[in-house]
CSV table of C-alpha atoms in Angstrom, one decimal:
chain,number,residue,atom,x,y,z
P,1,MET,CA,29.5,-26.1,28.1
P,2,LYS,CA,26.6,-28.0,26.5
P,3,ILE,CA,25.5,-26.9,23.1
P,4,PHE,CA,21.8,-26.7,22.5
P,5,MET,CA,21.5,-28.7,19.3
P,6,ASN,CA,21.7,-32.2,18.0
P,7,GLU,CA,25.2,-33.4,17.2
P,8,SER,CA,24.0,-34.7,13.9
P,9,ILE,CA,23.3,-31.2,12.5
P,10,ASP,CA,26.1,-30.4,10.2
P,11,ARG,CA,27.9,-27.0,10.5
P,12,SER,CA,27.6,-26.5,6.7
P,13,PHE,CA,23.8,-26.7,7.0
P,14,LEU,CA,23.8,-23.9,9.6
P,15,LEU,CA,26.1,-21.8,7.4
P,16,ALA,CA,24.0,-22.4,4.3
P,17,PHE,CA,20.8,-21.6,6.2
P,18,PHE,CA,22.3,-18.4,7.4
P,19,VAL,CA,23.3,-17.3,3.9
P,20,VAL,CA,20.0,-18.3,2.3
P,21,SER,CA,17.9,-16.7,4.9
P,22,LEU,CA,20.0,-13.6,4.9
P,23,CYS,CA,19.6,-13.3,1.1
P,24,ILE,CA,15.8,-13.6,1.5
P,25,GLY,CA,15.3,-11.6,4.7
P,26,LEU,CA,17.5,-8.6,4.1
P,27,PRO,CA,15.9,-7.6,0.7
P,28,LEU,CA,12.4,-8.1,2.2
P,29,VAL,CA,13.2,-5.8,5.1
P,30,ILE,CA,14.9,-3.1,2.9
P,31,CYS,CA,12.2,-3.1,0.2
P,32,CYS,CA,9.3,-3.2,2.6
P,33,GLY,CA,10.9,-0.7,5.0
P,34,TYR,CA,11.3,1.7,2.1
P,35,ARG,CA,7.7,1.2,0.9
P,36,ALA,CA,6.3,1.7,4.4
P,37,TYR,CA,8.4,4.8,4.9
P,38,ASP,CA,7.4,6.2,1.5
P,39,TYR,CA,3.7,5.5,2.3
P,40,TYR,CA,3.8,7.1,5.7
P,41,TYR,CA,5.8,10.1,4.5
P,42,LYS,CA,3.4,10.7,1.7
P,43,SER,CA,0.3,10.0,3.7
P,44,SER,CA,1.3,12.5,6.4
P,45,SER,CA,1.0,15.4,3.9
P,46,PHE,CA,-1.5,14.0,1.4
P,47,ILE,CA,-5.2,14.7,1.4
P,48,GLU,CA,-7.8,11.9,1.6
P,49,VAL,CA,-10.6,11.4,-0.9
P,50,ASN,CA,-12.8,8.5,-1.8
P,51,GLY,CA,-12.1,6.8,-5.1
P,52,VAL,CA,-14.0,4.1,-7.0
P,53,VAL,CA,-12.7,1.0,-8.7
P,54,SER,CA,-13.5,1.7,-12.4
P,55,GLY,CA,-11.7,-1.2,-14.1
P,56,TYR,CA,-8.8,-3.6,-14.1
P,57,ARG,CA,-5.4,-3.8,-15.7
P,58,TYR,CA,-4.7,-7.4,-16.7
P,59,ASP,CA,-1.1,-8.5,-15.9
P,60,GLU,CA,0.7,-11.5,-17.4
P,61,VAL,CA,-0.2,-15.0,-16.8
P,62,ASN,CA,1.5,-16.9,-13.9
P,63,LYS,CA,3.6,-19.6,-15.5
P,64,TYR,CA,2.8,-22.1,-12.7
P,65,ASP,CA,-0.9,-22.2,-12.8
P,66,ASP,CA,-1.9,-20.2,-16.0
P,67,VAL,CA,-3.8,-17.7,-14.0
P,68,GLY,CA,-3.4,-14.0,-14.7
P,69,THR,CA,-3.6,-11.3,-12.1
P,70,TYR,CA,-5.5,-8.0,-12.1
P,71,ALA,CA,-4.5,-4.6,-10.8
P,72,GLU,CA,-7.5,-2.3,-9.9
P,73,VAL,CA,-7.8,0.9,-11.8
P,74,ILE,CA,-9.2,3.5,-9.4
P,75,ASP,CA,-10.7,6.9,-10.3
P,76,TYR,CA,-10.8,9.8,-7.9
P,77,VAL,CA,-12.1,13.3,-8.3
P,78,VAL,CA,-10.4,16.5,-7.1
P,79,ASP,CA,-11.8,19.9,-7.9
P,80,GLY,CA,-14.2,18.5,-10.4
P,81,ARG,CA,-11.5,16.7,-12.5
P,82,THR,CA,-11.1,12.9,-12.6
P,83,TYR,CA,-7.7,11.3,-12.0
P,84,THR,CA,-6.8,7.7,-12.3
P,85,ILE,CA,-4.4,5.5,-10.3
P,86,VAL,CA,-3.5,1.9,-10.8
P,87,ASN,CA,-2.9,-0.3,-7.8
P,88,ASP,CA,0.7,-1.5,-7.4
P,89,LEU,CA,-0.4,-4.9,-6.2
P,90,SER,CA,-1.9,-7.3,-8.6
P,91,THR,CA,-4.2,-10.0,-7.4
P,92,THR,CA,-6.2,-12.9,-8.8
P,93,TYR,CA,-9.3,-11.6,-6.8
P,94,PRO,CA,-9.6,-7.9,-7.4
P,95,MET,CA,-12.1,-5.7,-5.8
P,96,SER,CA,-15.5,-5.4,-7.6
P,97,ILE,CA,-16.0,-2.5,-10.0
P,98,GLY,CA,-17.8,0.3,-8.1
P,99,THR,CA,-16.1,-0.5,-4.7
P,100,SER,CA,-15.2,2.6,-2.8
P,101,VAL,CA,-11.4,3.0,-2.0
P,102,LEU,CA,-9.6,5.5,0.1
P,103,VAL,CA,-7.1,7.5,-2.1
P,104,LYS,CA,-4.6,10.0,-0.8
P,105,TYR,CA,-3.3,12.6,-3.2
P,106,ASN,CA,-0.6,15.3,-3.2
P,107,PRO,CA,-2.1,18.7,-2.7
P,108,ASP,CA,0.6,20.2,-5.0
P,109,ASP,CA,0.2,17.6,-7.8
P,110,TYR,CA,-3.3,16.0,-7.9
P,111,SER,CA,-2.1,13.2,-10.2
P,112,ASP,CA,0.4,12.0,-7.5
P,113,ALA,CA,-1.6,9.7,-5.4
P,114,ILE,CA,-1.4,6.5,-3.3
P,115,ILE,CA,-4.1,4.0,-2.3
P,116,GLY,CA,-5.0,4.4,1.3
P,117,SER,CA,-4.5,0.8,2.3
P,118,ASP,CA,-1.2,0.2,0.5
P,119,SER,CA,1.0,-0.2,3.6
P,120,THR,CA,-0.5,-3.3,5.3
P,121,THR,CA,0.9,-5.7,2.8
P,122,PHE,CA,4.4,-4.3,2.9
P,123,ILE,CA,4.4,-4.2,6.7
P,124,ALA,CA,3.4,-7.8,6.8
P,125,PHE,CA,6.2,-8.8,4.5
P,126,GLY,CA,8.6,-6.6,6.4
P,127,ILE,CA,7.7,-8.4,9.7
P,128,GLY,CA,8.2,-11.7,7.8
P,129,GLY,CA,11.6,-10.5,6.7
P,130,ILE,CA,12.6,-9.5,10.2
P,131,LEU,CA,11.6,-13.0,11.5
P,132,ILE,CA,13.7,-14.6,8.7
P,133,LEU,CA,16.7,-12.4,9.7
P,134,VAL,CA,16.2,-13.4,13.4
P,135,ALA,CA,16.3,-17.1,12.3
P,136,SER,CA,19.3,-16.3,10.2
P,137,PHE,CA,21.3,-14.8,13.1
P,138,ILE,CA,20.2,-17.6,15.4
P,139,SER,CA,21.7,-20.1,13.0
P,140,LEU,CA,24.9,-18.0,12.8
P,141,PHE,CA,25.1,-18.1,16.6
P,142,PHE,CA,24.8,-21.9,16.6
P,143,TYR,CA,27.3,-22.2,13.7
P,144,ILE,CA,29.9,-20.1,15.6
P,145,LYS,CA,29.2,-22.0,18.8
P,146,ALA,CA,29.6,-25.3,17.0
P,147,TYR,CA,32.7,-24.1,15.2
P,148,ARG,CA,34.3,-23.2,18.5
P,149,ASN,CA,33.4,-26.5,20.1
P,150,ARG,CA,34.0,-28.6,17.0
P,151,ASP,CA,36.5,-30.9,18.7
P,152,LYS,CA,34.0,-31.7,21.5
P,153,PHE,CA,30.7,-32.1,19.6
P,154,PHE,CA,31.4,-32.7,15.9
P,155,ASP,CA,33.5,-35.0,13.7
């Protein structure tokens, strides 16, 4: 049986790739899956309202390029009272003050709210995590195949 890899690839590299990609992919999938589930669970029962970016929260400076990040502070009004939510995601290029943002709030607790577009970033990272896990298990497959055929194909 012919193995579909170059004989010069070391088995230890395949095993190391499996372990590293598993350590990266699995937390990505778990964290992003939880965030996406939480978002969809909340958004199914929450009520939509338009909010407005009213300011920014400055987060710490990135140690690699000395650039700080900003989290948008969003105000939304429910029953004549103004509530505030701070975006979970900080960015170096925040939305402009005055930008309209979709906010979803809990009808039982108006201060419990989520930003309407929260899930897309977590879904993208989750898909990336799944792809990393697929690559991880492909490398494990080739490692096992190489290990079984070590006398034929490897030193």
